[in-house]
Tab-separated table of C-alpha atoms and ligand atoms in Angstrom:
chain	number	residue	atom	x	y	z
A	1	MET	CA	0.000	0.000	0.000
A	2	PHE	CA	2.935	2.341	0.538
A	3	ASP	CA	6.705	2.204	0.589
A	4	THR	CA	7.727	5.735	1.587
A	5	LEU	CA	6.663	7.187	4.904
A	6	LEU	CA	6.720	10.890	5.664
A	7	ILE	CA	7.141	11.599	9.377
A	8	ALA	CA	5.203	14.752	10.217
A	9	ASN	CA	6.660	15.260	13.668
A	10	ARG	CA	9.889	15.942	15.540
A	11	GLY	CA	11.906	14.912	18.588
A	12	GLU	CA	11.883	11.498	20.186
A	13	ILE	CA	8.682	10.284	18.538
A	14	ALA	CA	9.968	11.084	15.041
A	15	LEU	CA	13.026	8.963	15.788
A	16	ARG	CA	10.857	6.187	17.220
A	17	ILE	CA	8.715	6.155	14.066
A	18	LEU	CA	11.768	6.226	11.820
A	19	ARG	CA	13.162	3.124	13.518
A	20	ALA	CA	9.908	1.192	13.176
A	21	ALA	CA	9.630	2.194	9.500
A	22	ARG	CA	13.225	1.164	8.833
A	23	ASP	CA	12.622	-2.233	10.438
A	24	LEU	CA	9.786	-2.768	7.971
A	25	GLY	CA	11.966	-1.800	5.009
A	26	LEU	CA	10.129	1.452	4.346
A	27	ARG	CA	11.832	4.561	2.969
A	28	THR	CA	11.555	7.548	5.297
A	29	VAL	CA	11.128	11.258	4.733
A	30	ALA	CA	11.762	13.744	7.533
A	31	VAL	CA	10.110	17.150	7.304
A	32	HIS	CA	11.402	19.731	9.725
A	33	SER	CA	11.299	23.395	10.647
A	34	GLN	CA	14.238	25.761	10.276
A	35	ALA	CA	14.935	25.290	13.989
A	36	ASP	CA	15.141	21.511	13.673
A	37	ALA	CA	17.654	20.785	10.916
A	38	ASN	CA	19.919	19.159	13.522
A	39	LEU	CA	17.438	16.599	14.790
A	40	ARG	CA	18.657	13.029	14.898
A	41	HIS	CA	15.881	11.556	12.734
A	42	VAL	CA	16.493	14.243	10.100
A	43	ALA	CA	20.043	12.934	9.767
A	44	LEU	CA	18.900	9.310	9.617
A	45	ALA	CA	15.978	9.656	7.183
A	46	ASP	CA	16.396	8.665	3.542
A	47	GLN	CA	15.214	12.146	2.522
A	48	ARG	CA	14.743	15.416	4.371
A	49	LEU	CA	12.940	18.634	3.603
A	50	CYS	CA	12.648	21.905	5.483
A	51	ILE	CA	8.991	22.950	5.469
A	52	GLY	CA	9.064	26.338	7.153
A	53	PRO	CA	10.149	28.583	9.998
A	54	ALA	CA	10.438	27.558	13.639
A	55	ALA	CA	6.878	28.537	14.565
A	56	ALA	CA	4.828	25.319	14.492
A	57	ALA	CA	1.911	27.095	12.821
A	58	GLN	CA	4.130	27.657	9.798
A	59	SER	CA	5.834	24.256	9.750
A	60	TYR	CA	4.562	21.238	11.701
A	61	LEU	CA	0.974	22.496	11.520
A	62	ASN	CA	1.211	23.730	7.937
A	63	VAL	CA	-0.962	21.189	6.099
A	64	PRO	CA	-0.406	22.448	2.520
A	65	ARG	CA	3.363	22.434	3.082
A	66	ILE	CA	3.338	18.900	4.447
A	67	LEU	CA	1.246	17.611	1.543
A	68	GLN	CA	3.535	19.394	-0.880
A	69	ALA	CA	6.543	17.766	0.788
A	70	ALA	CA	4.918	14.361	0.341
A	71	GLU	CA	4.409	15.049	-3.332
A	72	LEU	CA	7.953	16.321	-3.866
A	73	THR	CA	9.537	13.328	-2.145
A	74	GLY	CA	7.187	10.665	-3.464
A	75	ALA	CA	5.969	9.774	0.009
A	76	ASP	CA	2.749	7.768	-0.082
A	77	ALA	CA	1.952	7.690	3.642
A	78	ILE	CA	2.135	10.181	6.510
A	79	HIS	CA	2.671	9.365	10.187
A	80	PRO	CA	1.549	12.256	12.389
A	81	GLY	CA	3.092	11.028	15.668
A	82	TYR	CA	1.445	12.658	18.697
A	83	GLY	CA	0.592	16.330	19.227
A	84	PHE	CA	0.685	18.703	16.218
A	85	LEU	CA	-1.730	17.298	13.597
A	86	ALA	CA	-2.155	13.818	15.081
A	87	GLU	CA	-5.747	14.370	16.135
A	88	SER	CA	-6.826	16.751	13.412
A	89	ALA	CA	-9.670	15.141	11.485
A	90	ASP	CA	-9.230	17.828	8.827
A	91	PHE	CA	-5.591	16.849	8.328
A	92	ALA	CA	-6.444	13.151	8.150
A	93	SER	CA	-9.090	13.819	5.527
A	94	ALA	CA	-6.753	16.107	3.552
A	95	VAL	CA	-4.219	13.254	3.515
A	96	GLU	CA	-6.916	10.798	2.398
A	97	ASP	CA	-8.096	13.244	-0.301
A	98	ALA	CA	-4.554	13.587	-1.618
A	99	GLY	CA	-4.597	9.830	-2.181
A	100	LEU	CA	-2.076	9.154	0.590
A	101	VAL	CA	-2.297	6.801	3.564
A	102	PHE	CA	-2.833	8.490	6.921
A	103	VAL	CA	-1.212	6.326	9.605
A	104	GLY	CA	-4.107	6.428	12.012
A	105	PRO	CA	-7.822	5.863	12.041
A	106	GLU	CA	-10.212	7.164	9.404
A	107	SER	CA	-10.850	10.896	9.688
A	108	ALA	CA	-14.461	10.106	10.635
A	109	SER	CA	-13.267	8.242	13.770
A	110	ILE	CA	-11.028	11.156	14.741
A	111	ARG	CA	-13.949	13.532	14.302
A	112	LEU	CA	-16.279	11.329	16.339
A	113	MET	CA	-13.828	10.925	19.234
A	114	GLY	CA	-12.508	14.487	19.024
A	115	ASP	CA	-15.809	15.911	20.145
A	116	LYS	CA	-16.359	14.968	23.783
A	117	VAL	CA	-20.133	14.897	23.554
A	118	SER	CA	-20.247	12.641	20.488
A	119	ALA	CA	-17.429	10.486	21.881
A	120	LYS	CA	-19.259	9.958	25.157
A	121	GLN	CA	-22.485	9.171	23.337
A	122	ALA	CA	-20.741	6.602	21.125
A	123	MET	CA	-19.011	5.005	24.118
A	124	PHE	CA	-22.211	4.908	26.128
A	125	GLU	CA	-23.945	3.127	23.251
A	126	ALA	CA	-21.043	0.674	22.954
A	127	GLY	CA	-21.400	-0.268	26.625
A	128	VAL	CA	-18.329	1.580	27.932
A	129	PRO	CA	-19.025	3.053	31.395
A	130	CYS	CA	-19.004	6.875	31.372
A	131	VAL	CA	-18.983	9.573	34.068
A	132	PRO	CA	-22.636	10.301	34.931
A	133	GLY	CA	-23.775	13.709	33.724
A	134	SER	CA	-25.994	15.608	31.334
A	135	PRO	CA	-27.161	13.589	28.344
A	136	GLY	CA	-25.368	15.481	25.583
A	137	ALA	CA	-24.784	19.217	25.255
A	138	LEU	CA	-26.564	21.654	27.577
A	139	PRO	CA	-29.683	23.471	26.364
A	140	GLN	CA	-29.922	27.289	26.536
A	141	ASP	CA	-32.746	27.491	29.081
A	142	PRO	CA	-31.338	28.366	32.589
A	143	ASP	CA	-34.029	26.390	34.457
A	144	GLN	CA	-33.287	23.297	32.401
A	145	ILE	CA	-29.551	23.726	33.076
A	146	LEU	CA	-30.191	24.006	36.827
A	147	GLY	CA	-32.391	20.905	36.658
A	148	LEU	CA	-29.633	18.962	34.883
A	149	GLY	CA	-27.160	20.190	37.522
A	150	GLU	CA	-29.436	18.908	40.271
A	151	ALA	CA	-29.794	15.549	38.530
A	152	CYS	CA	-26.017	15.274	38.099
A	153	GLY	CA	-25.304	16.252	41.720
A	154	TYR	CA	-22.573	18.512	43.160
A	155	PRO	CA	-19.665	18.936	42.872
A	156	LEU	CA	-19.834	18.773	39.099
A	157	ILE	CA	-17.619	19.817	36.240
A	158	VAL	CA	-18.633	21.897	33.239
A	159	LYS	CA	-16.719	20.640	30.200
A	160	ALA	CA	-16.411	21.983	26.683
A	161	SER	CA	-17.285	19.528	23.898
A	162	GLY	CA	-14.318	20.709	21.898
A	163	GLY	CA	-11.924	20.966	24.859
A	164	GLY	CA	-8.508	19.366	25.038
A	165	GLY	CA	-5.162	19.516	26.783
A	166	GLY	CA	-6.837	20.061	30.136
A	167	ARG	CA	-8.483	23.296	28.964
A	168	GLY	CA	-12.170	24.144	28.832
A	169	MET	CA	-13.241	22.751	32.212
A	170	ARG	CA	-14.696	24.339	35.327
A	171	ILE	CA	-15.525	22.725	38.673
A	172	VAL	CA	-18.764	23.851	40.327
A	173	ARG	CA	-19.437	23.029	43.972
A	174	GLU	CA	-22.753	24.851	44.547
A	175	PRO	CA	-25.900	25.268	42.411
A	176	GLN	CA	-25.849	29.074	42.645
A	177	LEU	CA	-22.516	29.134	40.783
A	178	LEU	CA	-23.615	26.876	37.934
A	179	LEU	CA	-25.121	29.330	35.445
A	180	GLU	CA	-22.161	31.665	35.596
A	181	ALA	CA	-19.714	28.779	35.144
A	182	VAL	CA	-21.684	27.516	32.151
A	183	ALA	CA	-21.710	30.979	30.579
A	184	MET	CA	-17.986	31.463	31.126
A	185	THR	CA	-17.006	28.029	29.825
A	186	ARG	CA	-19.218	28.509	26.749
A	187	GLU	CA	-17.650	31.868	26.037
A	188	GLU	CA	-14.103	30.529	26.448
A	189	ALA	CA	-14.792	27.381	24.458
A	190	GLY	CA	-16.264	29.381	21.604
A	191	ARG	CA	-13.126	31.458	21.464
A	192	ALA	CA	-10.559	28.707	22.023
A	193	PHE	CA	-12.118	25.746	20.190
A	194	GLY	CA	-14.619	27.403	17.856
A	195	ASN	CA	-17.394	25.402	19.518
A	196	PRO	CA	-19.315	26.848	22.475
A	197	GLU	CA	-21.054	23.544	23.305
A	198	VAL	CA	-20.646	22.426	26.942
A	199	TYR	CA	-21.969	19.578	29.085
A	200	LEU	CA	-22.004	18.517	32.742
A	201	GLU	CA	-20.262	15.661	34.473
A	202	LYS	CA	-20.129	14.541	38.068
A	203	PHE	CA	-16.798	15.697	39.502
A	204	LEU	CA	-14.812	12.793	40.916
A	205	GLU	CA	-12.766	13.926	43.922
A	206	HIS	CA	-9.996	11.334	44.132
A	207	PRO	CA	-9.773	9.397	40.880
A	208	ARG	CA	-6.826	7.563	39.428
A	209	HIS	CA	-6.087	7.842	35.715
A	210	ILE	CA	-6.153	4.396	34.133
A	211	GLU	CA	-6.027	3.900	30.380
A	212	ILE	CA	-6.399	0.967	28.030
A	213	GLN	CA	-4.217	0.577	24.930
A	214	VAL	CA	-6.014	-0.855	21.899
A	215	LEU	CA	-4.951	-1.990	18.459
A	216	ALA	CA	-7.400	-2.652	15.622
A	217	ASP	CA	-7.097	-3.531	11.941
A	218	ARG	CA	-9.364	-2.683	9.017
A	219	PHE	CA	-10.942	-6.141	9.021
A	220	GLY	CA	-12.786	-5.786	12.322
A	221	ASN	CA	-10.148	-7.420	14.513
A	222	ALA	CA	-9.172	-5.634	17.718
A	223	VAL	CA	-7.172	-6.419	20.845
A	224	TRP	CA	-6.375	-4.549	24.051
A	225	LEU	CA	-2.786	-4.475	25.269
A	226	GLY	CA	-3.192	-4.075	28.990
A	227	GLU	CA	-3.529	-0.858	30.918
A	228	ARG	CA	-1.398	2.039	32.108
A	229	ASP	CA	-1.698	3.966	35.345
A	230	CYS	CA	-0.941	7.624	34.571
A	231	SER	CA	-2.069	9.189	37.838
A	232	MET	CA	1.189	11.072	38.456
A	233	GLN	CA	0.217	14.371	36.810
A	234	ARG	CA	0.921	18.059	37.068
A	235	ARG	CA	-1.619	20.437	35.537
A	236	HIS	CA	-3.244	17.455	33.791
A	237	GLN	CA	0.090	16.580	32.168
A	238	LYS	CA	1.370	13.071	32.794
A	239	ILE	CA	4.792	12.858	34.436
A	240	ILE	CA	5.140	9.145	35.264
A	241	GLU	CA	3.271	6.197	33.763
A	242	GLU	CA	3.339	2.532	34.666
A	243	SER	CA	1.890	-0.831	33.791
A	244	PRO	CA	0.206	-2.828	35.190
A	245	ALA	CA	-1.934	-0.551	37.383
A	246	PRO	CA	-1.087	-1.511	40.980
A	247	GLY	CA	-3.808	-2.841	43.235
A	248	ILE	CA	-6.647	-3.214	40.738
A	249	ALA	CA	-8.068	-6.709	40.249
A	250	ARG	CA	-7.067	-8.261	36.918
A	251	GLU	CA	-10.656	-9.370	36.314
A	252	ALA	CA	-11.900	-5.771	36.599
A	253	ILE	CA	-9.275	-4.584	34.137
A	254	ALA	CA	-9.965	-7.460	31.757
A	255	ALA	CA	-13.662	-6.575	31.827
A	256	ILE	CA	-12.992	-2.958	30.906
A	257	GLY	CA	-10.442	-4.015	28.273
A	258	ALA	CA	-13.061	-6.224	26.638
A	259	ARG	CA	-15.492	-3.286	26.596
A	260	CYS	CA	-12.878	-1.178	24.797
A	261	VAL	CA	-12.408	-3.880	22.184
A	262	ASP	CA	-16.193	-4.003	21.680
A	263	ALA	CA	-16.216	-0.224	21.309
A	264	CYS	CA	-13.465	-0.362	18.645
A	265	LYS	CA	-15.587	-2.813	16.695
A	266	ALA	CA	-18.742	-0.736	17.197
A	267	ILE	CA	-17.154	2.396	15.713
A	268	ALA	CA	-15.055	0.497	13.127
A	269	TYR	CA	-11.900	1.885	14.707
A	270	ARG	CA	-8.593	1.213	12.966
A	271	GLY	CA	-5.028	1.589	14.221
A	272	VAL	CA	-3.722	2.231	17.723
A	273	GLY	CA	-5.718	4.136	20.288
A	274	THR	CA	-6.159	4.719	23.982
A	275	PHE	CA	-9.317	4.757	26.061
A	276	GLU	CA	-8.774	6.998	29.075
A	277	PHE	CA	-10.693	6.372	32.283
A	278	LEU	CA	-10.962	7.897	35.697
A	279	TYR	CA	-11.052	5.124	38.307
A	280	GLU	CA	-12.632	5.746	41.682
A	281	ASP	CA	-14.117	3.423	44.308
A	282	GLY	CA	-13.697	0.391	42.097
A	283	GLN	CA	-15.467	1.918	39.085
A	284	PHE	CA	-14.106	2.954	35.691
A	285	TYR	CA	-15.475	6.079	34.006
A	286	PHE	CA	-14.568	6.844	30.380
A	287	ILE	CA	-13.313	10.406	29.845
A	288	GLU	CA	-11.836	10.413	26.369
A	289	MET	CA	-10.198	8.454	23.596
A	290	ASN	CA	-6.862	9.383	22.050
A	291	THR	CA	-6.853	8.343	18.410
A	292	ARG	CA	-3.074	8.210	18.024
A	293	VAL	CA	0.100	6.728	19.435
A	294	GLN	CA	0.811	8.112	22.904
A	295	VAL	CA	3.970	9.347	24.597
A	296	GLU	CA	3.712	6.521	27.135
A	297	HIS	CA	3.267	3.648	24.648
A	298	PRO	CA	6.696	2.115	25.490
A	299	VAL	CA	5.439	1.186	28.962
A	300	THR	CA	3.033	-1.197	27.276
A	301	GLU	CA	5.697	-2.378	24.836
A	302	LEU	CA	7.895	-3.450	27.744
A	303	VAL	CA	5.242	-5.480	29.543
A	304	THR	CA	3.594	-7.003	26.462
A	305	GLY	CA	6.613	-7.374	24.171
A	306	VAL	CA	4.533	-5.877	21.327
A	307	ASP	CA	6.137	-3.197	19.115
A	308	ILE	CA	3.174	-0.826	18.989
A	309	VAL	CA	4.499	1.515	16.290
A	310	ARG	CA	5.374	-1.451	14.074
A	311	GLU	CA	1.847	-2.834	14.535
A	312	GLN	CA	0.430	0.598	13.770
A	313	LEU	CA	2.369	0.714	10.488
A	314	LEU	CA	1.392	-2.864	9.597
A	315	VAL	CA	-2.290	-2.027	10.070
A	316	ALA	CA	-1.852	1.103	7.936
A	317	LEU	CA	-0.163	-1.072	5.291
A	318	GLY	CA	-3.379	-3.096	5.191
A	319	HIS	CA	-2.211	-6.178	7.050
A	320	PRO	CA	-4.642	-8.038	9.295
A	321	LEU	CA	-3.659	-8.313	12.968
A	322	THR	CA	-1.661	-11.413	13.730
A	323	LEU	CA	-1.930	-10.882	17.475
A	324	ARG	CA	-4.728	-12.693	19.285
A	325	GLN	CA	-6.067	-11.561	22.628
A	326	ASP	CA	-4.946	-14.836	24.225
A	327	ASP	CA	-1.368	-14.156	23.113
A	328	ILE	CA	-1.224	-10.962	25.138
A	329	ARG	CA	0.194	-11.397	28.617
A	330	LEU	CA	1.696	-8.755	30.855
A	331	ARG	CA	5.144	-9.727	32.050
A	332	GLY	CA	6.632	-7.913	35.016
A	333	HIS	CA	6.227	-4.206	35.633
A	334	ALA	CA	7.313	-1.138	33.648
A	335	ILE	CA	7.648	2.515	34.634
A	336	GLU	CA	8.264	5.580	32.473
A	337	CYS	CA	9.650	8.917	33.681
A	338	ARG	CA	9.194	11.819	31.288
A	339	ILE	CA	12.315	13.952	31.283
A	340	ASN	CA	11.560	17.531	30.297
A	341	ALA	CA	13.928	20.415	29.621
A	342	GLU	CA	12.422	22.286	32.534
A	343	ASP	CA	13.558	23.575	35.875
A	344	PRO	CA	12.742	20.765	38.348
A	345	VAL	CA	11.239	23.255	40.818
A	346	SER	CA	9.643	26.090	38.854
A	347	PHE	CA	8.916	23.967	35.743
A	348	SER	CA	9.873	26.860	33.489
A	349	PRO	CA	11.365	25.663	30.175
A	350	THR	CA	15.144	25.484	29.960
A	351	PRO	CA	16.048	25.375	26.280
A	352	GLY	CA	19.714	25.537	25.351
A	353	LYS	CA	22.736	23.553	24.352
A	354	VAL	CA	23.335	20.096	25.793
A	355	SER	CA	27.044	20.107	26.521
A	356	ARG	CA	27.157	16.471	27.580
A	357	TRP	CA	24.703	13.600	27.436
A	358	ILE	CA	25.411	10.086	28.620
A	359	ALA	CA	22.401	7.803	28.441
A	360	PRO	CA	21.842	5.216	31.150
A	361	ALA	CA	21.712	1.559	30.137
A	362	GLY	CA	21.627	-1.896	31.666
A	363	PRO	CA	19.153	-4.732	32.180
A	364	GLY	CA	15.541	-3.602	31.921
A	365	ILE	CA	16.410	-0.035	30.910
A	366	ARG	CA	15.147	1.629	27.741
A	367	ILE	CA	15.795	5.284	26.870
A	368	ASP	CA	13.772	6.935	24.102
A	369	THR	CA	15.397	10.241	23.224
A	370	HIS	CA	16.676	12.426	20.420
A	371	LEU	CA	19.414	13.947	22.597
A	372	TYR	CA	23.093	13.863	21.692
A	373	ASP	CA	26.201	15.803	22.759
A	374	GLY	CA	26.025	19.333	21.400
A	375	TYR	CA	22.322	19.211	20.525
A	376	SER	CA	20.472	22.460	21.213
A	377	VAL	CA	16.971	22.163	22.651
A	378	PRO	CA	14.947	24.823	20.807
A	379	PRO	CA	12.559	27.024	22.778
A	380	TYR	CA	9.651	26.619	20.362
A	381	TYR	CA	8.210	23.197	21.129
A	382	ASP	CA	7.183	20.778	23.848
A	383	SER	CA	9.934	20.365	26.436
A	384	LEU	CA	10.033	16.538	26.457
A	385	VAL	CA	13.619	15.508	25.720
A	386	ALA	CA	13.797	11.903	26.917
A	387	LYS	CA	11.736	9.053	28.284
A	388	PHE	CA	13.429	6.801	30.798
A	389	LEU	CA	11.844	3.364	31.033
A	390	ALA	CA	12.572	0.657	33.545
A	391	HIS	CA	11.225	-2.884	33.391
A	392	GLY	CA	11.524	-5.452	36.160
A	393	ASP	CA	9.927	-8.684	37.347
A	394	THR	CA	8.169	-6.666	40.028
A	395	ARG	CA	7.271	-3.026	40.605
A	396	GLU	CA	9.966	-2.864	43.285
A	397	GLN	CA	12.607	-4.049	40.840
A	398	ALA	CA	11.432	-1.551	38.216
A	399	ILE	CA	11.739	1.268	40.762
A	400	VAL	CA	15.225	0.146	41.806
A	401	ARG	CA	16.298	0.042	38.161
A	402	MET	CA	14.764	3.468	37.504
A	403	ARG	CA	16.628	4.940	40.475
A	404	GLY	CA	19.833	3.520	39.037
A	405	ALA	CA	19.131	4.917	35.582
A	406	LEU	CA	18.317	8.379	36.912
A	407	SER	CA	21.469	8.494	39.013
A	408	GLU	CA	23.639	7.274	36.140
A	409	ALA	CA	22.333	9.767	33.540
A	410	THR	CA	24.503	12.734	32.642
A	411	LEU	CA	22.614	15.629	31.088
A	412	ALA	CA	24.728	18.781	31.307
A	413	GLY	CA	24.227	22.247	29.874
A	414	ILE	CA	20.488	22.451	30.506
A	415	SER	CA	18.316	21.829	33.569
A	416	SER	CA	15.946	18.902	33.401
A	417	THR	CA	13.353	17.163	35.531
A	418	ILE	CA	15.707	14.255	36.284
A	419	ALA	CA	16.129	15.620	39.818
A	420	LEU	CA	12.351	15.670	40.334
A	421	HIS	CA	12.052	12.043	39.243
A	422	GLN	CA	14.837	11.089	41.634
A	423	ARG	CA	12.779	12.545	44.458
A	424	LEU	CA	9.614	10.854	43.253
A	425	MET	CA	11.208	7.400	43.080
A	426	ASP	CA	11.784	7.689	46.849
A	427	GLU	CA	8.521	9.422	47.696
A	428	PRO	CA	6.462	7.225	50.067
A	429	GLY	CA	3.180	7.815	48.235
A	430	PHE	CA	4.690	6.774	44.915
A	431	VAL	CA	6.432	3.778	46.421
A	432	ALA	CA	3.195	2.689	48.129
A	433	SER	CA	1.271	3.070	44.784
A	434	GLY	CA	-2.447	3.592	44.238
A	435	PHE	CA	-2.268	7.416	44.601
A	436	ASP	CA	-4.819	9.681	42.891
A	437	ILE	CA	-4.344	12.294	40.139
A	438	HIS	CA	-3.875	15.105	42.676
A	439	HIS	CA	-1.038	13.367	44.497
A	440	LEU	CA	1.840	15.102	42.708
A	441	GLU	CA	0.393	18.590	43.103
A	442	ARG	CA	-0.120	17.939	46.836
A	443	PHE	CA	3.445	16.674	47.128
A	444	LEU	CA	4.864	19.679	45.261
A	445	ALA	CA	2.872	22.077	47.430
A	446	GLN	CA	4.040	20.450	50.656
A	447	ALA	CA	7.632	19.610	49.918
A	448	PRO	CA	9.879	22.367	48.659
A	449	HIS	CA	12.890	21.170	46.742
A	450	PRO	CA	15.654	20.082	49.154
A	451	ASP	CA	18.326	22.060	47.277
A	452	ARG	CA	16.340	25.258	47.605
A	453	GLU	CA	15.335	25.063	51.231
A	454	GLU	CA	16.494	27.936	53.430
B	501	LIG	P1	-8.575	16.874	27.995
B	501	LIG	O1	-9.092	16.432	26.673
B	501	LIG	O2	-8.505	18.357	28.116
B	501	LIG	O3	-7.333	16.180	28.414
B	501	LIG	P2	-10.137	15.155	29.771
B	501	LIG	O4	-11.594	14.963	29.627
B	501	LIG	O5	-9.259	14.038	29.348
B	501	LIG	O6	-9.738	16.511	29.028
B	501	LIG	O7	-9.833	15.552	31.260
B	501	LIG	C1	-8.547	16.001	31.639
B	501	LIG	C2	-8.365	15.842	33.125
B	501	LIG	O8	-9.349	16.599	33.846
B	501	LIG	C3	-8.522	14.431	33.630
B	501	LIG	O9	-7.341	13.682	33.496
B	501	LIG	C4	-8.879	14.700	35.081
B	501	LIG	O10	-7.713	15.077	35.788
B	501	LIG	C5	-9.761	15.921	35.003
B	501	LIG	N1	-11.182	15.534	34.869
B	501	LIG	C6	-11.902	15.458	33.725
B	501	LIG	N2	-13.169	15.070	33.978
B	501	LIG	C7	-13.270	14.917	35.314
B	501	LIG	C8	-14.331	14.519	36.218
B	501	LIG	N3	-15.548	14.211	35.770
B	501	LIG	N4	-14.038	14.460	37.541
B	501	LIG	C9	-12.821	14.766	38.000
B	501	LIG	N5	-11.790	15.150	37.234
B	501	LIG	C10	-11.991	15.211	35.895
């Protein structure tokens, strides 16, 4: 179906995709901004093309430029990675219309899951448990809104249909504050997402974030590849992910995994995807589906032994899945620490030149990164520079190995969050496991950084 893959992304994921493509004997094309000519995957690709200035809007988000690059280089498929255009239904359909293969689901699936109201409706119909709330978007009538608020119960959360990246949400604890919150969220959502539609959901106070990885082909076959616990978050951004999720019964996870597979079949989903759930008091509640490969996919690769990006490309190439659900077993425990070019205390970005980088290694250690000695981290993009992964027979062994990897890493010239992860690997709440999504923010509020204490 295709033999040349254009990688419409940058950084570690572009390199990850390049390696999977190379393993399958595909030719690769790297497109990059003027700020990214020195990226590792740009050097390794069979062909490279600069598509615009540093600003993402003019390069990595510039659809006409990317399509033009595909034409110029003879690429017949485009992998969007994560972020940028990965969840743009318009981009996926533009790629389809140009007669190219979009490495992802059909644009219609992206559109369906990209709107929170339609996604929730589709999941509800497919038997996936959802957070209780208003049935669909809110009406205009204030009395009806108040009635729906009462039915939902307080505290509740007002969410924008078109929201994403943790934006477009407002918690409401008392009925008298509801109408104002609805009006404000509508106004903001209209401006930010071009869609003022909002809905209500019960606000869960202490949930964990548990997600299910799925893989589906175009012939109606689908499997789930275990779960990930991504509860360690700051401002809704994941910092640490692990698999399996500690302390949750395997039967409960298998039941929700089976529901996700049913849902893939119900919406004719194709490719890799992730069903995200909040988990509280033994119940799973669907919040959203990501219709792309995720940053934390290697956690699942370590425990299942499945090369997720390879499978994603094989499905896009039109191959039927060869994996059967019974073949998928989780072995041991894996943890990922996201290393960002950020100050470990203030979290402000720390772009600049990496004067020295020595990657950790050893049994059970995997490092996904585009770093090398002398590489300059540009200030224009996401600050993720490396993912440290540790795999062990047990969670304890994975933690021990992660501590070793973090202590062995040398990353000089820029500040990074390595020091934060070193603290977290020893933090009693993390070590005990089973913490909720507010754990990290509580920890950061209570425990100033040891180096900066008076
Ligand atoms: P986004 O698309 O912006 O990431 P999500 O619907 O995935 O939005 O929600 C992002 C985060 O907001 C969740 O990970 C969780 O921390 C919080 N959240 C969302 N819905 C609820 C809810 N009903 N109760 C409690 N927290 C929620």
